[in-house]
Coordinates of C-alpha atoms and ligand atoms in Angstrom, one line a residue:
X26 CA -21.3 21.4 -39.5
X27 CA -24.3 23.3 -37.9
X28 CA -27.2 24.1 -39.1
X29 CA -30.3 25.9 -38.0
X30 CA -29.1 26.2 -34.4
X31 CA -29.3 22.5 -33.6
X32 CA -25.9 20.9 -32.0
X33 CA -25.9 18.3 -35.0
X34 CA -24.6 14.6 -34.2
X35 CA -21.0 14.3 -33.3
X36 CA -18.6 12.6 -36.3
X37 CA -16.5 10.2 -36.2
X38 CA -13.2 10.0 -34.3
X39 CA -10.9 10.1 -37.1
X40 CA -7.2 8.7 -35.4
X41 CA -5.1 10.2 -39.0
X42 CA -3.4 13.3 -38.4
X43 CA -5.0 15.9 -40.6
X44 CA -2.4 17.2 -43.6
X45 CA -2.7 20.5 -41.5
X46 CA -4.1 21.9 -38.5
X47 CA -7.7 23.5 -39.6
X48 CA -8.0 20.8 -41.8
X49 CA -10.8 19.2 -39.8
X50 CA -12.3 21.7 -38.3
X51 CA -16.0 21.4 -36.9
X52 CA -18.3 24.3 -36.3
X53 CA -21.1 24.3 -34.3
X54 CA -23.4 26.8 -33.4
X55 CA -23.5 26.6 -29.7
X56 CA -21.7 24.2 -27.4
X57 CA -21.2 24.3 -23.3
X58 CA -17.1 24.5 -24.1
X59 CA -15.3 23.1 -27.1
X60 CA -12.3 22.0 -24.7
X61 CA -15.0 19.3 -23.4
X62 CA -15.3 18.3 -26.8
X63 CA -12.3 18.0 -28.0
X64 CA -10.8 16.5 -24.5
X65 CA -13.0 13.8 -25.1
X66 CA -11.7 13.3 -28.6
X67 CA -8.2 13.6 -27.8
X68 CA -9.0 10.6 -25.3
X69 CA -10.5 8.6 -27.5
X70 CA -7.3 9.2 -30.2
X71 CA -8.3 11.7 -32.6
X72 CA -5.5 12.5 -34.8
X73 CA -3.6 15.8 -34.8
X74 CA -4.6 19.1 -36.4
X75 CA -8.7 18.8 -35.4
X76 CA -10.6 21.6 -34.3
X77 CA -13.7 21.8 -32.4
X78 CA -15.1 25.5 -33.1
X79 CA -18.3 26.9 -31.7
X80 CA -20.3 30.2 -32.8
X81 CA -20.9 30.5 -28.8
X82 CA -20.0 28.6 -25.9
X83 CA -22.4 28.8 -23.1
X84 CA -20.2 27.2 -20.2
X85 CA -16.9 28.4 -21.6
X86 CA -14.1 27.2 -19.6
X87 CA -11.4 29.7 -17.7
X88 CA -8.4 28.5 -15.1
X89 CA -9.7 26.9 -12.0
X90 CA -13.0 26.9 -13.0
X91 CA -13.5 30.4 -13.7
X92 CA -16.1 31.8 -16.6
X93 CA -15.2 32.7 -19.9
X94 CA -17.5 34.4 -21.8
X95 CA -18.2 33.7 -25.4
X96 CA -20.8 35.2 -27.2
X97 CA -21.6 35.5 -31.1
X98 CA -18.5 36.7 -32.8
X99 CA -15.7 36.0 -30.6
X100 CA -13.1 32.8 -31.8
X101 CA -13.6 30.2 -29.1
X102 CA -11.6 26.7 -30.5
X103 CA -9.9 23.5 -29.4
X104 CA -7.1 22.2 -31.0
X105 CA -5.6 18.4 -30.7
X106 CA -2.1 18.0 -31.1
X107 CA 0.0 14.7 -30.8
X108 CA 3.8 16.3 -29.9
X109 CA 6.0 13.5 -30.6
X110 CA 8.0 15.1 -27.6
X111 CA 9.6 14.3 -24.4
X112 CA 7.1 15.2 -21.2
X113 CA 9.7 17.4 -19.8
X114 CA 9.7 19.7 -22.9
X115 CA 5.8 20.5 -22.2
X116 CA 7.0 22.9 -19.4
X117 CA 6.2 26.6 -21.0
X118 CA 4.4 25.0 -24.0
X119 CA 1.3 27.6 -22.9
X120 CA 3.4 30.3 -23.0
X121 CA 5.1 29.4 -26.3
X122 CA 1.4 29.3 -27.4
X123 CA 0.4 32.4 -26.0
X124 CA 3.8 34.3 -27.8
X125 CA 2.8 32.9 -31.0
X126 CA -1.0 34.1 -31.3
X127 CA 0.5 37.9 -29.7
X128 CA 2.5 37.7 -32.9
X129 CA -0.2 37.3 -35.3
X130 CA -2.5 39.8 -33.1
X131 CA 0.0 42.8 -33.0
X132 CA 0.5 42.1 -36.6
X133 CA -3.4 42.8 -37.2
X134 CA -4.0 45.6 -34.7
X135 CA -0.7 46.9 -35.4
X136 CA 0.0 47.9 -31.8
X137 CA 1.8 46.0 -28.9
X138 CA -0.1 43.5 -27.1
X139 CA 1.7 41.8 -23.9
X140 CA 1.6 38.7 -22.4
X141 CA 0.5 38.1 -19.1
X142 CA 1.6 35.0 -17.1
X143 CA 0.8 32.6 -17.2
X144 CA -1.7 32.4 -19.9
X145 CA -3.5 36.0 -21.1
X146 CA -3.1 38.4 -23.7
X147 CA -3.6 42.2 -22.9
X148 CA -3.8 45.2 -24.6
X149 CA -4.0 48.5 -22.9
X150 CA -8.1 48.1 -23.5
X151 CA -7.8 44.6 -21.6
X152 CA -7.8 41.0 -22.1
X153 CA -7.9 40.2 -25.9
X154 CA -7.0 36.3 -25.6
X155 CA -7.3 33.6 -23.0
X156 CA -5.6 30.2 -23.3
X157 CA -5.9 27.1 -21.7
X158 CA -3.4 24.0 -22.8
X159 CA -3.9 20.6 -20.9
X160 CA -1.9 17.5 -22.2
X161 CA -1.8 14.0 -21.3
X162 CA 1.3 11.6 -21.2
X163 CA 2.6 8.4 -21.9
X164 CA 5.6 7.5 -19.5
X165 CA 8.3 9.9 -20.5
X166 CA 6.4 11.0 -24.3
X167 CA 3.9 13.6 -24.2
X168 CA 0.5 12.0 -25.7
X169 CA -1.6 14.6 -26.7
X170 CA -2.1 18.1 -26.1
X171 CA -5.4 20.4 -25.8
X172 CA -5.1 23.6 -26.4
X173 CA -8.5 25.3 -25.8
X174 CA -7.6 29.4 -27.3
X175 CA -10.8 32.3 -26.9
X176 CA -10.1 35.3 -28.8
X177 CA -12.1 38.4 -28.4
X178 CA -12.4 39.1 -32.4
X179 CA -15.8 40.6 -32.9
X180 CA -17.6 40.4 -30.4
X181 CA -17.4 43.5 -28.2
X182 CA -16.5 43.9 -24.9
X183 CA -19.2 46.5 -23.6
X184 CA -21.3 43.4 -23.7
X185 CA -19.2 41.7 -21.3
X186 CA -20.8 41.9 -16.8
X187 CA -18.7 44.8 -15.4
X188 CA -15.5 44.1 -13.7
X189 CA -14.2 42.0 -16.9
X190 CA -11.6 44.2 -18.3
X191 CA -11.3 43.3 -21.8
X192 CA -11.5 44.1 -25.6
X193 CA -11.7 42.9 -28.7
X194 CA -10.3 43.4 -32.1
X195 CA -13.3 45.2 -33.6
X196 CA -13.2 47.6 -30.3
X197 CA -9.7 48.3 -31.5
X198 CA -10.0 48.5 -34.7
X199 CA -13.3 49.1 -35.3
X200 CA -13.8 46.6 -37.8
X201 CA -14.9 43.2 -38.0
X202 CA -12.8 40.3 -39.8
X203 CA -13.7 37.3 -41.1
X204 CA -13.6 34.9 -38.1
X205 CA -13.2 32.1 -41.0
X206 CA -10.2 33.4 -42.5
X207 CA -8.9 34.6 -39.0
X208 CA -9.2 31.1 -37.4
X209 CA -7.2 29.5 -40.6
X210 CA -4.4 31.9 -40.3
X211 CA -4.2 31.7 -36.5
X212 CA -3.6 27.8 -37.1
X213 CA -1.4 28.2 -39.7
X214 CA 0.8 30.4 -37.4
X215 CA 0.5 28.0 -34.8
X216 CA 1.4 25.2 -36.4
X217 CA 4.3 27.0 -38.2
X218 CA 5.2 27.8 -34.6
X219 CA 5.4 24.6 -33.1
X220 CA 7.0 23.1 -36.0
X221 CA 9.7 25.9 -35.5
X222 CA 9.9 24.7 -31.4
X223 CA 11.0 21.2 -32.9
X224 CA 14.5 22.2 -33.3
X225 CA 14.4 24.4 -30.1
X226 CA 14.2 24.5 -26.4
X227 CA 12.5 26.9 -24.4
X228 CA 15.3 28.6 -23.3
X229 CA 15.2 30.1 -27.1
X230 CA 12.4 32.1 -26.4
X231 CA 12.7 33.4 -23.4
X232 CA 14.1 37.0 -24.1
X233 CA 11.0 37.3 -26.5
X234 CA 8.7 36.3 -23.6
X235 CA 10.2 38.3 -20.9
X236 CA 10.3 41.3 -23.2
X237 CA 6.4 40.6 -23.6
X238 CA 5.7 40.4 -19.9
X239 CA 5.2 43.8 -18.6
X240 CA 5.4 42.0 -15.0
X241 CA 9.7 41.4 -15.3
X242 CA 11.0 44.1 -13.4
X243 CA 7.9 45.4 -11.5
X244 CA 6.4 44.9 -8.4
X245 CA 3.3 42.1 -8.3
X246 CA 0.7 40.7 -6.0
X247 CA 0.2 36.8 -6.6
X248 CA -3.4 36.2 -5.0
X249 CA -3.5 32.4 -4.1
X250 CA -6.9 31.0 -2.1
X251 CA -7.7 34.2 -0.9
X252 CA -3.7 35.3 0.6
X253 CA -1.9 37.9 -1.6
X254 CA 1.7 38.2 -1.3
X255 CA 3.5 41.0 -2.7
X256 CA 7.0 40.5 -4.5
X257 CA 9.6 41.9 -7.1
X258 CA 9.2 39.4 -10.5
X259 CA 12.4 39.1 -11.9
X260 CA 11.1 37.7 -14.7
X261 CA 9.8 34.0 -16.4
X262 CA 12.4 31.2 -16.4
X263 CA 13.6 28.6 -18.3
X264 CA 10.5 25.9 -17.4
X265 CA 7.7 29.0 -17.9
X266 CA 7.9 29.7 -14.1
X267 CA 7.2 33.1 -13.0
X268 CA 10.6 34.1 -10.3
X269 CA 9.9 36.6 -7.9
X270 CA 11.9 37.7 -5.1
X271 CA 9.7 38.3 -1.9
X272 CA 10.0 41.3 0.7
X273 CA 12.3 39.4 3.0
X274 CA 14.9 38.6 0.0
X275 CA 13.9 35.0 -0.5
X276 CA 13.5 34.0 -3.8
X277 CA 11.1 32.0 -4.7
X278 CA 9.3 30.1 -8.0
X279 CA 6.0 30.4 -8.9
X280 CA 4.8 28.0 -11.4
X281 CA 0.7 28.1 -10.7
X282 CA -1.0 30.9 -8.9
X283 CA -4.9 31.8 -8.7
X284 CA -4.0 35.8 -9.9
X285 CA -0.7 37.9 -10.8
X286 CA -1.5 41.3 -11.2
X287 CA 1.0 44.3 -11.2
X288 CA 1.0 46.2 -7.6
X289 CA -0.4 49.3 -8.0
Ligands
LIG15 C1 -8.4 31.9 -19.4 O1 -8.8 31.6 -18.1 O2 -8.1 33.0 -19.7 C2 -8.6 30.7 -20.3 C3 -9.7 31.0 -21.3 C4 -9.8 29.9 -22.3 C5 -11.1 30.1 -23.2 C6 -11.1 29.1 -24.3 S1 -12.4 29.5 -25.4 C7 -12.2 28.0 -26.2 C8 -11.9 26.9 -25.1 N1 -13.1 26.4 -24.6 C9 -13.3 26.7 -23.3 O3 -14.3 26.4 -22.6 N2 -12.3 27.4 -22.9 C10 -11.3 27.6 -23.9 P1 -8.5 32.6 -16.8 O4 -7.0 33.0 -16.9 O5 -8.9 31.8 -15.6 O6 -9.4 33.8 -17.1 C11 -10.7 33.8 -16.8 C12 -11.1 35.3 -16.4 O7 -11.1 36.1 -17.6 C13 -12.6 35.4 -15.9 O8 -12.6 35.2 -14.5 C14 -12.9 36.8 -16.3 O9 -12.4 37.7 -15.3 C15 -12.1 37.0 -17.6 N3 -12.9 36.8 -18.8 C16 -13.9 35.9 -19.0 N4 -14.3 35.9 -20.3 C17 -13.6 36.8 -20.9 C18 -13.5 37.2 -22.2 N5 -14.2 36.7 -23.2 N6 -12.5 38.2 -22.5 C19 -11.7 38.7 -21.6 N7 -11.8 38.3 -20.3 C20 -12.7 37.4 -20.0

């Protein structure tokens, strides 16, 4: 779709599902954020399975307004998906997103790669994957569903301001993949994945996810509008909540928080 470094015109909003997701998928060579893209398609009905794709983003889009960097070489995508689910079965649909990329990652690194609530993917290096999912609903039926997913493939981290801990693929490996043929098989997975989730709830997952979540078990400091508390996580439950049990005993559920980190 790009050419010459010029943000060509938008196409059309196509409201047919593609036959899979990847199917549409448009590149272009530099965009603010493809989740504004693609949240504006999704509004105006664009059908599942699109992509909006960029070679750089230069106001990618973190959690509450944070940064995410995305220079040349990373995969920074927006996928629209029409769920013909109930609302209540979004709860944890990040996470569920997050567990399925971690699997196709370890497979390529061949080396464990953890999730961290509520929506990273770390190695020991640092943050390989960031993933943002926003969906919009119709009475009880989910409507559509963004899910905006920036994966550190090869662009490399020493490039990143200091004070971002993170890596890439080609820092670990120390080669660089085919973002092409990377991006295809990361939708495939993903839509393999959801399909899977049809027949499913949650709850199916959890043992998976908690056994990916380095924080179940450990001590944590949840940093909310400048307060940090300090608590034992017990784990994620069954609606993607993090559960914690505080100093004093209480127990408490955490279901959005500015930063969790593990106490050191
Ligand atoms: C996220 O936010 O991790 C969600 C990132 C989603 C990015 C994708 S890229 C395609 C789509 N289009 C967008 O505009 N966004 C989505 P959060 O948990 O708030 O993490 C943000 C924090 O991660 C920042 O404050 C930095 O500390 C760190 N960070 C920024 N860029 C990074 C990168 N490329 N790799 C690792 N860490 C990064």
């Amino acid at each position: 779709m790009s050419r010459g470094g010029v943000t060509p015109p938008l196409p059309p909003v196509t409201h047919e599902p593609a036959s899979y997701w990847g199917e549409r998928l448009y590149l272009f060579d530099s965009l603010p954020s493809t989740n504004t893209i693609a949240r504006e398609y999704a509004r105006r009905g664009e059908g599942e399975g699109t992509v909006f794709m960029a070679r750089q983003q230069t106001m990618g889009e973190g959690r509450l307004r944070r940064e995410w960097h995305s220079p040349e070489g990373g995969a920074w995508l927006s996928l629209i998906v029409r769920p013909r689910i109930k609302a209540e079965r979004l709860s944890g649909i990040t996470l569920l997103f997050s567990l399925w990329i971690l699997d196709y990652l370890e497979e390529l690194l061949g080396k464990p790669v953890y999730l961290h609530w509520p929506n990273d993917l770390f190695t020991g290096g640092g943050k390989l994957c960031g993933l943002l999912v926003e969906s919009s609903l119709e009475g009880e039926m989910a409507q559509w569903l963004m899910a905006g997913i920036g994966i550190n493939v090869n662009n490399r981290a020493s490039s990143f301001p200091p004070g971002i801990q993170a890596a890439s693929i080609a820092d670990i490996t120390g080669e660089e993949l085919d973002l092409q043929h990377f991006t295809a098989t990361l939708l495939s997975r993903l839509e393999t994945g959801f399909a899977g989730f049809a027949g499913k709830n949650f709850s199916h997952y959890l043992p998976l996810i908690n056994k990916k979540c380095p924080m179940a078990g450990h001590h944590i400091e949840i940093t909310d509008q400048g307060r940090i508390r300090r608590a034992l996580c017990t784990g994620i439950g069954p609606e993607g909540q993090l559960m914690v049990q505080e100093e004093q005993g209480e127990r408490r559920e955490i279901r959005a928080a500015g930063r969790v980190s593990l106490s050191r």
